[in-house]
Each structure stands twice: as structure tokens, then as C-alpha cells.
PDB file of C-alpha atoms in Angstrom:
ATOM      1  CA  UNK A   1      63.664 -33.109  27.065  1.00  0.00           C
ATOM      2  CA  UNK A   2      60.107 -31.509  28.340  1.00  0.00           C
ATOM      3  CA  UNK A   3      59.096 -28.396  30.287  1.00  0.00           C
ATOM      4  CA  UNK A   4      58.471 -29.984  33.164  1.00  0.00           C
ATOM      5  CA  UNK A   5      61.201 -32.134  33.433  1.00  0.00           C
ATOM      6  CA  UNK A   6      63.344 -29.215  33.426  1.00  0.00           C
ATOM      7  CA  UNK A   7      61.213 -27.433  36.142  1.00  0.00           C
ATOM      8  CA  UNK A   8      61.351 -31.186  38.479  1.00  0.00           C
ATOM      9  CA  UNK A   9      65.213 -30.842  37.949  1.00  0.00           C
ATOM     10  CA  UNK A  10      65.368 -27.430  38.770  1.00  0.00           C
ATOM     11  CA  UNK A  11      63.768 -28.165  41.689  1.00  0.00           C
ATOM     12  CA  UNK A  12      65.288 -30.989  42.322  1.00  0.00           C
ATOM     13  CA  UNK A  13      68.879 -29.311  42.840  1.00  0.00           C
ATOM     14  CA  UNK A  14      67.847 -26.476  44.729  1.00  0.00           C
ATOM     15  CA  UNK A  15      66.045 -28.711  47.300  1.00  0.00           C
ATOM     16  CA  UNK A  16      69.901 -30.422  47.612  1.00  0.00           C
ATOM     17  CA  UNK A  17      71.236 -26.631  47.812  1.00  0.00           C
ATOM     18  CA  UNK A  18      71.862 -26.225  44.354  1.00  0.00           C
ATOM     19  CA  UNK A  19      70.650 -24.379  41.576  1.00  0.00           C
ATOM     20  CA  UNK A  20      68.047 -21.868  42.501  1.00  0.00           C
ATOM     21  CA  UNK A  21      65.137 -20.630  40.504  1.00  0.00           C
ATOM     22  CA  UNK A  22      66.492 -17.186  39.226  1.00  0.00           C
ATOM     23  CA  UNK A  23      62.903 -15.166  39.205  1.00  0.00           C
ATOM     24  CA  UNK A  24      59.043 -15.548  39.020  1.00  0.00           C
ATOM     25  CA  UNK A  25      59.532 -16.021  35.107  1.00  0.00           C
ATOM     26  CA  UNK A  26      62.019 -18.543  35.254  1.00  0.00           C
ATOM     27  CA  UNK A  27      60.299 -20.320  38.141  1.00  0.00           C
ATOM     28  CA  UNK A  28      57.090 -20.408  35.878  1.00  0.00           C
ATOM     29  CA  UNK A  29      58.125 -23.281  33.935  1.00  0.00           C
ATOM     30  CA  UNK A  30      55.996 -25.423  31.712  1.00  0.00           C
ATOM     31  CA  UNK A  31      55.041 -29.186  31.031  1.00  0.00           C
ATOM     32  CA  UNK A  32      54.148 -32.111  29.002  1.00  0.00           C
ATOM     33  CA  UNK A  33      51.199 -31.644  26.606  1.00  0.00           C
ATOM     34  CA  UNK A  34      47.726 -32.777  27.727  1.00  0.00           C
ATOM     35  CA  UNK A  35      45.342 -32.834  24.930  1.00  0.00           C
ATOM     36  CA  UNK A  36      47.280 -30.364  22.908  1.00  0.00           C
ATOM     37  CA  UNK A  37      47.278 -28.353  25.696  1.00  0.00           C
ATOM     38  CA  UNK A  38      50.622 -27.123  27.007  1.00  0.00           C
ATOM     39  CA  UNK A  39      51.120 -27.142  31.046  1.00  0.00           C
ATOM     40  CA  UNK A  40      52.407 -24.656  32.619  1.00  0.00           C
ATOM     41  CA  UNK A  41      53.836 -24.615  36.351  1.00  0.00           C
ATOM     42  CA  UNK A  42      53.234 -20.967  38.012  1.00  0.00           C
ATOM     43  CA  UNK A  43      56.289 -19.327  39.589  1.00  0.00           C
ATOM     44  CA  UNK A  44      55.064 -18.939  42.772  1.00  0.00           C
ATOM     45  CA  UNK A  45      54.111 -22.504  42.705  1.00  0.00           C
ATOM     46  CA  UNK A  46      57.793 -23.880  41.210  1.00  0.00           C
ATOM     47  CA  UNK A  47      59.482 -21.659  43.336  1.00  0.00           C
ATOM     48  CA  UNK A  48      57.290 -23.439  46.617  1.00  0.00           C
ATOM     49  CA  UNK A  49      58.032 -26.732  45.620  1.00  0.00           C
ATOM     50  CA  UNK A  50      62.380 -26.431  45.189  1.00  0.00           C
ATOM     51  CA  UNK A  51      62.402 -26.015  48.753  1.00  0.00           C
ATOM     52  CA  UNK A  52      61.835 -29.488  49.799  1.00  0.00           C
ATOM     53  CA  UNK A  53      62.228 -33.375  48.533  1.00  0.00           C
ATOM     54  CA  UNK A  54      58.760 -33.989  49.060  1.00  0.00           C
ATOM     55  CA  UNK A  55      57.324 -31.021  47.333  1.00  0.00           C
ATOM     56  CA  UNK A  56      59.630 -32.095  44.376  1.00  0.00           C
ATOM     57  CA  UNK A  57      58.159 -35.226  44.229  1.00  0.00           C
ATOM     58  CA  UNK A  58      54.812 -33.761  44.175  1.00  0.00           C
ATOM     59  CA  UNK A  59      55.779 -31.591  41.412  1.00  0.00           C
ATOM     60  CA  UNK A  60      56.930 -34.951  39.236  1.00  0.00           C
ATOM     61  CA  UNK A  61      53.958 -36.397  39.583  1.00  0.00           C
ATOM     62  CA  UNK A  62      51.289 -33.637  38.793  1.00  0.00           C
ATOM     63  CA  UNK A  63      51.190 -34.355  34.952  1.00  0.00           C
ATOM     64  CA  UNK A  64      49.889 -38.146  35.795  1.00  0.00           C
ATOM     65  CA  UNK A  65      47.437 -36.923  38.647  1.00  0.00           C
ATOM     66  CA  UNK A  66      46.233 -34.064  36.299  1.00  0.00           C
ATOM     67  CA  UNK A  67      45.630 -36.478  33.400  1.00  0.00           C
ATOM     68  CA  UNK A  68      44.295 -39.357  36.116  1.00  0.00           C
ATOM     69  CA  UNK A  69      41.642 -36.256  37.548  1.00  0.00           C
ATOM     70  CA  UNK A  70      40.813 -35.223  33.819  1.00  0.00           C
ATOM     71  CA  UNK A  71      39.533 -38.256  32.972  1.00  0.00           C
ATOM     72  CA  UNK A  72      37.781 -39.404  36.402  1.00  0.00           C
ATOM     73  CA  UNK A  73      35.834 -36.500  36.903  1.00  0.00           C
ATOM     74  CA  UNK A  74      35.110 -35.775  33.276  1.00  0.00           C
ATOM     75  CA  UNK A  75      36.969 -32.729  33.092  1.00  0.00           C
ATOM     76  CA  UNK A  76      38.176 -30.284  30.348  1.00  0.00           C
ATOM     77  CA  UNK A  77      40.863 -28.405  31.829  1.00  0.00           C
ATOM     78  CA  UNK A  78      42.055 -24.211  31.179  1.00  0.00           C
ATOM     79  CA  UNK A  79      45.390 -22.962  31.598  1.00  0.00           C
ATOM     80  CA  UNK A  80      46.572 -22.607  35.869  1.00  0.00           C
ATOM     81  CA  UNK A  81      45.851 -19.308  37.459  1.00  0.00           C
ATOM     82  CA  UNK A  82      49.113 -17.806  37.586  1.00  0.00           C
ATOM     83  CA  UNK A  83      48.982 -14.576  40.275  1.00  0.00           C
ATOM     84  CA  UNK A  84      50.411 -13.901  42.912  1.00  0.00           C
ATOM     85  CA  UNK A  85      48.363 -15.865  45.427  1.00  0.00           C
ATOM     86  CA  UNK A  86      49.091 -18.955  43.651  1.00  0.00           C
ATOM     87  CA  UNK A  87      51.952 -20.326  45.558  1.00  0.00           C
ATOM     88  CA  UNK A  88      50.962 -23.440  47.387  1.00  0.00           C
ATOM     89  CA  UNK A  89      48.480 -25.455  44.971  1.00  0.00           C
ATOM     90  CA  UNK A  90      47.730 -25.883  40.811  1.00  0.00           C
ATOM     91  CA  UNK A  91      44.625 -24.325  40.315  1.00  0.00           C
ATOM     92  CA  UNK A  92      43.095 -24.316  37.309  1.00  0.00           C
ATOM     93  CA  UNK A  93      39.366 -23.317  35.570  1.00  0.00           C
ATOM     94  CA  UNK A  94      37.671 -26.586  34.513  1.00  0.00           C
ATOM     95  CA  UNK A  95      34.465 -27.597  32.758  1.00  0.00           C
ATOM     96  CA  UNK A  96      32.326 -30.403  34.030  1.00  0.00           C
ATOM     97  CA  UNK A  97      31.122 -32.851  31.599  1.00  0.00           C
ATOM     98  CA  UNK A  98      27.914 -31.372  31.841  1.00  0.00           C
ATOM     99  CA  UNK A  99      28.892 -28.134  31.154  1.00  0.00           C
ATOM    100  CA  UNK A 100      29.062 -26.519  34.804  1.00  0.00           C
ATOM    101  CA  UNK A 101      31.939 -24.547  35.273  1.00  0.00           C
ATOM    102  CA  UNK A 102      34.250 -25.405  38.611  1.00  0.00           C
ATOM    103  CA  UNK A 103      37.868 -25.170  39.284  1.00  0.00           C
ATOM    104  CA  UNK A 104      40.363 -28.029  40.008  1.00  0.00           C
ATOM    105  CA  UNK A 105      42.889 -27.359  42.957  1.00  0.00           C
ATOM    106  CA  UNK A 106      45.690 -29.708  43.780  1.00  0.00           C
ATOM    107  CA  UNK A 107      47.588 -29.229  46.792  1.00  0.00           C
ATOM    108  CA  UNK A 108      51.228 -29.512  47.628  1.00  0.00           C
ATOM    109  CA  UNK A 109      52.477 -31.101  50.800  1.00  0.00           C
ATOM    110  CA  UNK A 110      51.586 -28.276  53.208  1.00  0.00           C
ATOM    111  CA  UNK A 111      51.324 -28.343  56.652  1.00  0.00           C
ATOM    112  CA  UNK A 112      49.438 -25.545  57.442  1.00  0.00           C
ATOM    113  CA  UNK A 113      47.101 -26.955  54.451  1.00  0.00           C
ATOM    114  CA  UNK A 114      46.330 -30.189  55.604  1.00  0.00           C
ATOM    115  CA  UNK A 115      42.369 -30.252  56.121  1.00  0.00           C
ATOM    116  CA  UNK A 116      41.643 -27.556  53.620  1.00  0.00           C
ATOM    117  CA  UNK A 117      39.203 -30.554  52.377  1.00  0.00           C
ATOM    118  CA  UNK A 118      37.733 -30.841  55.628  1.00  0.00           C
ATOM    119  CA  UNK A 119      37.075 -27.865  56.411  1.00  0.00           C
ATOM    120  CA  UNK A 120      35.217 -27.367  53.281  1.00  0.00           C
ATOM    121  CA  UNK A 121      33.228 -29.809  54.399  1.00  0.00           C
ATOM    122  CA  UNK A 122      32.423 -29.003  57.404  1.00  0.00           C
ATOM    123  CA  UNK A 123      31.698 -25.184  56.223  1.00  0.00           C
ATOM    124  CA  UNK A 124      29.609 -26.572  53.301  1.00  0.00           C
ATOM    125  CA  UNK A 125      29.839 -23.435  51.270  1.00  0.00           C
ATOM    126  CA  UNK A 126      28.655 -20.759  53.862  1.00  0.00           C
ATOM    127  CA  UNK A 127      30.588 -18.919  53.168  1.00  0.00           C
ATOM    128  CA  UNK A 128      33.496 -21.101  51.609  1.00  0.00           C
ATOM    129  CA  UNK A 129      33.210 -22.085  47.703  1.00  0.00           C
ATOM    130  CA  UNK A 130      31.216 -25.302  47.515  1.00  0.00           C
ATOM    131  CA  UNK A 131      33.325 -28.800  47.245  1.00  0.00           C
ATOM    132  CA  UNK A 132      31.965 -30.460  44.571  1.00  0.00           C
ATOM    133  CA  UNK A 133      34.371 -33.346  44.371  1.00  0.00           C
ATOM    134  CA  UNK A 134      37.387 -34.586  46.619  1.00  0.00           C
ATOM    135  CA  UNK A 135      40.599 -36.833  46.362  1.00  0.00           C
ATOM    136  CA  UNK A 136      42.009 -36.733  49.954  1.00  0.00           C
ATOM    137  CA  UNK A 137      44.830 -38.685  48.891  1.00  0.00           C
ATOM    138  CA  UNK A 138      45.919 -36.935  46.151  1.00  0.00           C
ATOM    139  CA  UNK A 139      44.938 -33.257  48.157  1.00  0.00           C
ATOM    140  CA  UNK A 140      42.683 -32.842  45.041  1.00  0.00           C
ATOM    141  CA  UNK A 141      39.533 -30.552  44.857  1.00  0.00           C
ATOM    142  CA  UNK A 142      37.179 -29.760  42.502  1.00  0.00           C
ATOM    143  CA  UNK A 143      35.035 -26.300  43.624  1.00  0.00           C
ATOM    144  CA  UNK A 144      32.411 -24.243  42.731  1.00  0.00           C
ATOM    145  CA  UNK A 145      33.586 -21.665  40.610  1.00  0.00           C
ATOM    146  CA  UNK A 146      32.941 -17.896  41.955  1.00  0.00           C
ATOM    147  CA  UNK A 147      31.815 -15.329  39.340  1.00  0.00           C
ATOM    148  CA  UNK A 148      32.754 -13.065  38.223  1.00  0.00           C
ATOM    149  CA  UNK A 149      35.632 -13.892  41.201  1.00  0.00           C
ATOM    150  CA  UNK A 150      36.814 -10.609  41.271  1.00  0.00           C
ATOM    151  CA  UNK A 151      39.207 -10.801  45.066  1.00  0.00           C
ATOM    152  CA  UNK A 152      38.275  -8.871  48.144  1.00  0.00           C
ATOM    153  CA  UNK A 153      41.467  -7.179  47.330  1.00  0.00           C
ATOM    154  CA  UNK A 154      40.379  -4.790  44.451  1.00  0.00           C
ATOM    155  CA  UNK A 155      38.201  -2.680  46.717  1.00  0.00           C
ATOM    156  CA  UNK A 156      39.083  -0.203  49.551  1.00  0.00           C
ATOM    157  CA  UNK A 157      40.600  -1.546  52.549  1.00  0.00           C
ATOM    158  CA  UNK A 158      37.622  -0.001  54.885  1.00  0.00           C
ATOM    159  CA  UNK A 159      35.192  -2.289  52.844  1.00  0.00           C
ATOM    160  CA  UNK A 160      37.669  -5.352  53.307  1.00  0.00           C
ATOM    161  CA  UNK A 161      37.642  -4.571  57.076  1.00  0.00           C
ATOM    162  CA  UNK A 162      34.041  -4.996  57.296  1.00  0.00           C
ATOM    163  CA  UNK A 163      33.748  -8.105  54.576  1.00  0.00           C
ATOM    164  CA  UNK A 164      36.436 -10.043  56.633  1.00  0.00           C
ATOM    165  CA  UNK A 165      34.927  -9.354  59.721  1.00  0.00           C
ATOM    166  CA  UNK A 166      31.870 -10.521  59.301  1.00  0.00           C
ATOM    167  CA  UNK A 167      32.997 -13.822  57.041  1.00  0.00           C
ATOM    168  CA  UNK A 168      35.297 -14.865  60.023  1.00  0.00           C
ATOM    169  CA  UNK A 169      31.900 -14.539  62.624  1.00  0.00           C
ATOM    170  CA  UNK A 170      30.274 -16.662  60.153  1.00  0.00           C
ATOM    171  CA  UNK A 171      33.440 -19.071  59.803  1.00  0.00           C
ATOM    172  CA  UNK A 172      33.838 -19.385  63.868  1.00  0.00           C
ATOM    173  CA  UNK A 173      32.053 -22.516  64.796  1.00  0.00           C
ATOM    174  CA  UNK A 174      32.496 -25.254  67.867  1.00  0.00           C
ATOM    175  CA  UNK A 175      33.782 -28.402  66.007  1.00  0.00           C
ATOM    176  CA  UNK A 176      32.105 -31.628  66.329  1.00  0.00           C
ATOM    177  CA  UNK A 177      33.067 -34.234  68.575  1.00  0.00           C
ATOM    178  CA  UNK A 178      35.091 -36.126  66.103  1.00  0.00           C
ATOM    179  CA  UNK A 179      36.369 -33.549  63.850  1.00  0.00           C
ATOM    180  CA  UNK A 180      39.915 -33.963  62.370  1.00  0.00           C
ATOM    181  CA  UNK A 181      41.396 -30.380  62.818  1.00  0.00           C
ATOM    182  CA  UNK A 182      44.482 -29.989  64.697  1.00  0.00           C
ATOM    183  CA  UNK A 183      44.742 -27.334  67.580  1.00  0.00           C
ATOM    184  CA  UNK A 184      46.064 -24.219  66.920  1.00  0.00           C
ATOM    185  CA  UNK A 185      49.183 -24.763  68.980  1.00  0.00           C
ATOM    186  CA  UNK A 186      50.299 -27.430  66.444  1.00  0.00           C
ATOM    187  CA  UNK A 187      50.693 -24.637  63.947  1.00  0.00           C
ATOM    188  CA  UNK A 188      52.657 -21.990  67.082  1.00  0.00           C
ATOM    189  CA  UNK A 189      54.979 -25.374  67.895  1.00  0.00           C
ATOM    190  CA  UNK A 190      55.609 -25.807  64.125  1.00  0.00           C
ATOM    191  CA  UNK A 191      56.509 -22.045  63.604  1.00  0.00           C
ATOM    192  CA  UNK A 192      58.482 -22.173  67.161  1.00  0.00           C
ATOM    193  CA  UNK A 193      60.314 -25.082  65.388  1.00  0.00           C
ATOM    194  CA  UNK A 194      61.017 -23.442  62.324  1.00  0.00           C
ATOM    195  CA  UNK A 195      62.537 -20.392  63.937  1.00  0.00           C
ATOM    196  CA  UNK A 196      64.510 -21.858  66.148  1.00  0.00           C
ATOM    197  CA  UNK A 197      66.665 -23.777  63.716  1.00  0.00           C
ATOM    198  CA  UNK A 198      67.223 -20.112  62.237  1.00  0.00           C
ATOM    199  CA  UNK A 199      67.978 -18.834  65.934  1.00  0.00           C
ATOM    200  CA  UNK A 200      71.887 -17.301  64.046  1.00  0.00           C
ATOM    201  CA  UNK A 201      70.043 -15.013  61.674  1.00  0.00           C
ATOM    202  CA  UNK A 202      67.653 -13.378  64.458  1.00  0.00           C
ATOM    203  CA  UNK A 203      68.542  -9.627  64.111  1.00  0.00           C
ATOM    204  CA  UNK A 204      66.901  -9.339  67.983  1.00  0.00           C
ATOM    205  CA  UNK A 205      66.971 -12.485  69.999  1.00  0.00           C
ATOM    206  CA  UNK A 206      65.135 -10.729  73.137  1.00  0.00           C
ATOM    207  CA  UNK A 207      62.631  -9.726  70.682  1.00  0.00           C
ATOM    208  CA  UNK A 208      62.207 -13.033  69.250  1.00  0.00           C
ATOM    209  CA  UNK A 209      62.088 -15.005  72.345  1.00  0.00           C
ATOM    210  CA  UNK A 210      59.294 -12.852  73.020  1.00  0.00           C
ATOM    211  CA  UNK A 211      57.333 -13.970  70.427  1.00  0.00           C
ATOM    212  CA  UNK A 212      58.128 -17.463  71.096  1.00  0.00           C
ATOM    213  CA  UNK A 213      57.378 -17.265  74.967  1.00  0.00           C
ATOM    214  CA  UNK A 214      53.541 -15.965  73.080  1.00  0.00           C
ATOM    215  CA  UNK A 215      53.001 -19.032  70.791  1.00  0.00           C
ATOM    216  CA  UNK A 216      53.266 -21.372  73.401  1.00  0.00           C
ATOM    217  CA  UNK A 217      51.454 -19.190  76.404  1.00  0.00           C
ATOM    218  CA  UNK A 218      48.602 -17.918  73.703  1.00  0.00           C
ATOM    219  CA  UNK A 219      47.072 -21.316  72.954  1.00  0.00           C
ATOM    220  CA  UNK A 220      47.160 -22.368  76.675  1.00  0.00           C
ATOM    221  CA  UNK A 221      45.097 -19.308  77.696  1.00  0.00           C
ATOM    222  CA  UNK A 222      42.308 -19.490  74.699  1.00  0.00           C
ATOM    223  CA  UNK A 223      38.844 -18.570  76.224  1.00  0.00           C
ATOM    224  CA  UNK A 224      37.122 -19.658  73.398  1.00  0.00           C
ATOM    225  CA  UNK A 225      37.775 -22.275  70.788  1.00  0.00           C
ATOM    226  CA  UNK A 226      36.724 -22.558  67.291  1.00  0.00           C
ATOM    227  CA  UNK A 227      37.645 -23.771  64.271  1.00  0.00           C
ATOM    228  CA  UNK A 228      39.369 -21.266  62.405  1.00  0.00           C
ATOM    229  CA  UNK A 229      40.663 -20.226  58.953  1.00  0.00           C
ATOM    230  CA  UNK A 230      43.577 -19.063  59.801  1.00  0.00           C
ATOM    231  CA  UNK A 231      44.263 -17.638  56.547  1.00  0.00           C
ATOM    232  CA  UNK A 232      41.540 -15.228  55.887  1.00  0.00           C
ATOM    233  CA  UNK A 233      42.519 -12.142  53.800  1.00  0.00           C
ATOM    234  CA  UNK A 234      41.003 -10.297  50.847  1.00  0.00           C
ATOM    235  CA  UNK A 235      42.969 -12.188  48.511  1.00  0.00           C
ATOM    236  CA  UNK A 236      41.189 -15.685  49.604  1.00  0.00           C
ATOM    237  CA  UNK A 237      37.920 -13.495  49.213  1.00  0.00           C
ATOM    238  CA  UNK A 238      36.066 -13.706  45.716  1.00  0.00           C
ATOM    239  CA  UNK A 239      32.787 -11.485  44.234  1.00  0.00           C
ATOM    240  CA  UNK A 240      30.431 -14.200  43.508  1.00  0.00           C
ATOM    241  CA  UNK A 241      26.539 -14.918  42.313  1.00  0.00           C
ATOM    242  CA  UNK A 242      25.319 -17.321  45.337  1.00  0.00           C
ATOM    243  CA  UNK A 243      26.690 -15.312  47.928  1.00  0.00           C
ATOM    244  CA  UNK A 244      28.419 -11.876  47.738  1.00  0.00           C
ATOM    245  CA  UNK A 245      31.528 -13.106  48.940  1.00  0.00           C
ATOM    246  CA  UNK A 246      33.111 -16.559  49.192  1.00  0.00           C
ATOM    247  CA  UNK A 247      35.892 -17.750  51.288  1.00  0.00           C
ATOM    248  CA  UNK A 248      38.292 -19.852  49.156  1.00  0.00           C
ATOM    249  CA  UNK A 249      41.563 -21.499  50.591  1.00  0.00           C
ATOM    250  CA  UNK A 250      40.891 -21.989  54.062  1.00  0.00           C
ATOM    251  CA  UNK A 251      43.581 -23.445  56.638  1.00  0.00           C
ATOM    252  CA  UNK A 252      41.813 -24.983  59.224  1.00  0.00           C
ATOM    253  CA  UNK A 253      42.898 -25.325  62.995  1.00  0.00           C
ATOM    254  CA  UNK A 254      40.527 -25.136  66.181  1.00  0.00           C
ATOM    255  CA  UNK A 255      41.872 -22.240  68.380  1.00  0.00           C
ATOM    256  CA  UNK A 256      41.227 -18.551  69.709  1.00  0.00           C
ATOM    257  CA  UNK A 257      39.156 -16.554  67.274  1.00  0.00           C
ATOM    258  CA  UNK A 258      41.416 -13.780  68.118  1.00  0.00           C
ATOM    259  CA  UNK A 259      44.453 -15.408  66.300  1.00  0.00           C
ATOM    260  CA  UNK A 260      41.780 -15.075  62.984  1.00  0.00           C
ATOM    261  CA  UNK A 261      42.173 -11.191  62.914  1.00  0.00           C
ATOM    262  CA  UNK A 262      45.745 -11.331  61.750  1.00  0.00           C
ATOM    263  CA  UNK A 263      46.450 -12.471  58.542  1.00  0.00           C
ATOM    264  CA  UNK A 264      43.853  -9.728  57.333  1.00  0.00           C
ATOM    265  CA  UNK A 265      45.888  -7.155  59.479  1.00  0.00           C
ATOM    266  CA  UNK A 266      49.339  -8.465  58.120  1.00  0.00           C
ATOM    267  CA  UNK A 267      47.806  -7.989  54.384  1.00  0.00           C
ATOM    268  CA  UNK A 268      47.236  -4.234  55.169  1.00  0.00           C
ATOM    269  CA  UNK A 269      50.960  -3.824  55.977  1.00  0.00           C
ATOM    270  CA  UNK A 270      50.753   0.172  55.284  1.00  0.00           C
ATOM    271  CA  UNK A 271      47.692   1.241  57.778  1.00  0.00           C
ATOM    272  CA  UNK A 272      49.182  -1.464  60.484  1.00  0.00           C
ATOM    273  CA  UNK A 273      52.462   0.190  60.459  1.00  0.00           C
ATOM    274  CA  UNK A 274      51.250   3.737  60.697  1.00  0.00           C
ATOM    275  CA  UNK A 275      49.037   3.280  63.187  1.00  0.00           C
ATOM    276  CA  UNK A 276      49.125  -0.898  64.814  1.00  0.00           C
ATOM    277  CA  UNK A 277      47.014   0.180  68.082  1.00  0.00           C
ATOM    278  CA  UNK A 278      44.428   1.602  66.182  1.00  0.00           C
ATOM    279  CA  UNK A 279      43.927  -0.363  63.838  1.00  0.00           C
ATOM    280  CA  UNK A 280      44.210  -3.330  65.969  1.00  0.00           C
ATOM    281  CA  UNK A 281      41.367  -2.088  68.315  1.00  0.00           C
ATOM    282  CA  UNK A 282      39.037  -0.926  65.710  1.00  0.00           C
ATOM    283  CA  UNK A 283      39.294  -4.154  63.419  1.00  0.00           C
ATOM    284  CA  UNK A 284      39.318  -6.313  66.592  1.00  0.00           C
ATOM    285  CA  UNK A 285      35.613  -4.048  67.419  1.00  0.00           C
ATOM    286  CA  UNK A 286      34.506  -5.355  64.354  1.00  0.00           C
ATOM    287  CA  UNK A 287      35.076  -8.888  65.147  1.00  0.00           C
ATOM    288  CA  UNK A 288      33.771  -8.938  68.797  1.00  0.00           C
ATOM    289  CA  UNK A 289      36.928 -10.406  69.897  1.00  0.00           C
ATOM    290  CA  UNK A 290      39.833  -8.919  72.394  1.00  0.00           C
ATOM    291  CA  UNK A 291      41.436  -6.257  70.781  1.00  0.00           C
ATOM    292  CA  UNK A 292      44.597  -7.287  73.154  1.00  0.00           C
ATOM    293  CA  UNK A 293      44.923 -10.726  72.782  1.00  0.00           C
ATOM    294  CA  UNK A 294      44.562  -9.832  68.779  1.00  0.00           C
ATOM    295  CA  UNK A 295      47.985  -6.981  69.989  1.00  0.00           C
ATOM    296  CA  UNK A 296      49.741 -10.333  71.385  1.00  0.00           C
ATOM    297  CA  UNK A 297      48.919 -12.700  68.315  1.00  0.00           C
ATOM    298  CA  UNK A 298      49.923  -9.826  65.837  1.00  0.00           C
ATOM    299  CA  UNK A 299      52.971  -9.164  68.258  1.00  0.00           C
ATOM    300  CA  UNK A 300      53.947 -12.889  67.780  1.00  0.00           C
ATOM    301  CA  UNK A 301      53.899 -13.417  64.620  1.00  0.00           C
ATOM    302  CA  UNK A 302      55.665 -10.107  63.589  1.00  0.00           C
ATOM    303  CA  UNK A 303      58.507 -10.848  66.102  1.00  0.00           C
ATOM    304  CA  UNK A 304      58.643 -14.534  65.524  1.00  0.00           C
ATOM    305  CA  UNK A 305      56.818 -16.313  62.535  1.00  0.00           C
ATOM    306  CA  UNK A 306      59.673 -18.333  60.083  1.00  0.00           C
ATOM    307  CA  UNK A 307      60.506 -16.176  57.413  1.00  0.00           C
ATOM    308  CA  UNK A 308      62.760 -17.001  54.334  1.00  0.00           C
ATOM    309  CA  UNK A 309      64.423 -12.934  54.942  1.00  0.00           C
ATOM    310  CA  UNK A 310      65.505 -12.531  58.774  1.00  0.00           C
ATOM    311  CA  UNK A 311      67.283  -9.181  57.774  1.00  0.00           C
ATOM    312  CA  UNK A 312      64.778  -7.550  56.041  1.00  0.00           C
ATOM    313  CA  UNK A 313      63.747  -5.170  59.283  1.00  0.00           C
ATOM    314  CA  UNK A 314      59.971  -4.208  58.644  1.00  0.00           C
ATOM    315  CA  UNK A 315      58.358  -7.295  60.524  1.00  0.00           C
ATOM    316  CA  UNK A 316      60.919  -6.333  63.328  1.00  0.00           C
ATOM    317  CA  UNK A 317      59.992  -2.921  63.588  1.00  0.00           C
ATOM    318  CA  UNK A 318      56.402  -3.790  63.350  1.00  0.00           C
ATOM    319  CA  UNK A 319      56.830  -5.999  66.277  1.00  0.00           C
ATOM    320  CA  UNK A 320      58.725  -2.886  68.288  1.00  0.00           C
ATOM    321  CA  UNK A 321      55.790  -0.543  67.336  1.00  0.00           C
ATOM    322  CA  UNK A 322      52.986  -3.054  68.989  1.00  0.00           C
ATOM    323  CA  UNK A 323      55.302  -3.584  71.935  1.00  0.00           C
ATOM    324  CA  UNK A 324      55.371   0.401  72.903  1.00  0.00           C
TER     325      UNK A 324
END
């Protein structure tokens, strides 16, 4: 039995409530051989795929999809990236027939990332990686490879603040008349439904309900609407030659730019927990957005965003600190 079939069987059982992956190493399941190269499924991606039958089916199709794209796009593929950032896509270094280095990315079924290809076309390499080829039906992208590709996360957080704020200001643009992007309210409604489905797990019902109220209210009071990245943090910004820093993995929605501050804030968790008001104000100032709206969005996410473990008190404590 090949390694990918083992991964798929595990994922299928887990999706049905049976066997779950024990840890990331167990989940880093390997697959069939493609031109002599053993195909490995990164642990974070395998763990994400075991959550639904749709993703399990996607994982089962992945080897054939890779073979198809390798042939159609004349690619030589390397082993997939397997770091903490890889949880929703299969991503591997590639070389095109003319020797151009690239990156192949195939996204699993994922509500938030549904319009990534459209977003990369919209920003057209400024300040994102360039989209070289795409298959919208497969969610497959051939991307410009960043060299040296070091993540912004390697820099001090004070530098991250400056770089992230500058990139966000460049990303925020009015959508075209015929844009395909969903409103930010579609994302917050999706989160509301996910959180309401786990009401019995809420550690502080009053706090969660206030967060859910803001998920409904804030999109209705947006002063300005731009195309947002929604998932911009230092792990999704890479050092490059064409520009000093390029954005990868955008998840575009149209809405309030103040929301786009939140992902970077949550990725600087120690600073945010130690001085939530100070960090929110300073980052909002760098962005040129209303710090009160950033505070409310940050509170709403800490209080009511869906999570795998509602017993973890860190986000509840943060929400209470922000509410003071």
C-alpha cells in the first residue's frame, strides 16, 4: 500500500470521527512516486485534510493533479515545503522548461482562500508574488519564486510592524466594478455559524456573544471598503529580489481596512497580550486607520472566532484585556 493511500485512509476515518492523526510527524504522510520522487504530504496539510470529507477527497486526487500539472506546464518538481506555515495548500519548488525557478501551489478546499488566484491577478505582482500560470478549477497556481525567500518573521517585530503596515497600505485598493471578491461580512457570518455550532464549549458566553454581535455590526459600519488581504502576517511576507518584500497567500475580501490590522497583531501575541491598547494604537497609527475600529475587530476575533480548543484561555484573557 503506498504512503498517500495510508494518509487518505487516515484522513477519511478522521473525517468520520474515527482515527485521528497522532501528531505532525504521523500526519506527514508520504505518497506515490512521481518520476522517481517520493511525494510527501506535509503534516499540517494532512491534519487540515482530515477534518472534512471534501478535503479528504481532494487529498486523494492530489497525486494525479500533480502529474497532470507537471506535464501540462512542463515542470520539474521538488519536494513540498513542510514548515509551520503550510497547512492549507500543497506547495513545492518547481523549475520550468526554460530553467525559470517557480513555485507550484495547489490549495485545498478552503472558504477563506477561495479567491486567492483572483487576488493575485488583481494585485498583479504589486506587492504580491506574480502569478505565472493558473488553473482556477484545480485551485492551482504557478508562482514567481522569491529569492532568497526568507520570511519577514526572521526580523525583529518592530521592523515587521513597519514592513507589514507599508504592504497593507499598498494592497488596499478600491475593487473594480466587476470584481469577484466576497464582502468581509461573508467571512464574519461564516465564523459566526462555526462558533454558534459549538455553543456548549464557550468558556464565557457573555464575552463570546459580544464578539458575535460585533461580527455582524462592524461590517455594516465600514467607513471605507477596499480589497483586503485578510491574512497578512510576517510568515506570509518573503524577501525577494524584484522588491525587498513580497506578499504570498492573500485571502481577499472587500471591506474595512481596519480589519486587516488584526492578523499581524495576533501573530505578535506576546506584545499584544502585554500591552493590547498600546500595540493596537501604534500599529493603527502606522496604517493610518481608526485605532478604535482595530480594537473592536481584535476583540471580536479574540472573543468569538472559531477555534479547535475553546478550553484554551489565552484568547479569552486577551479579549477581556482589550475590553477594559
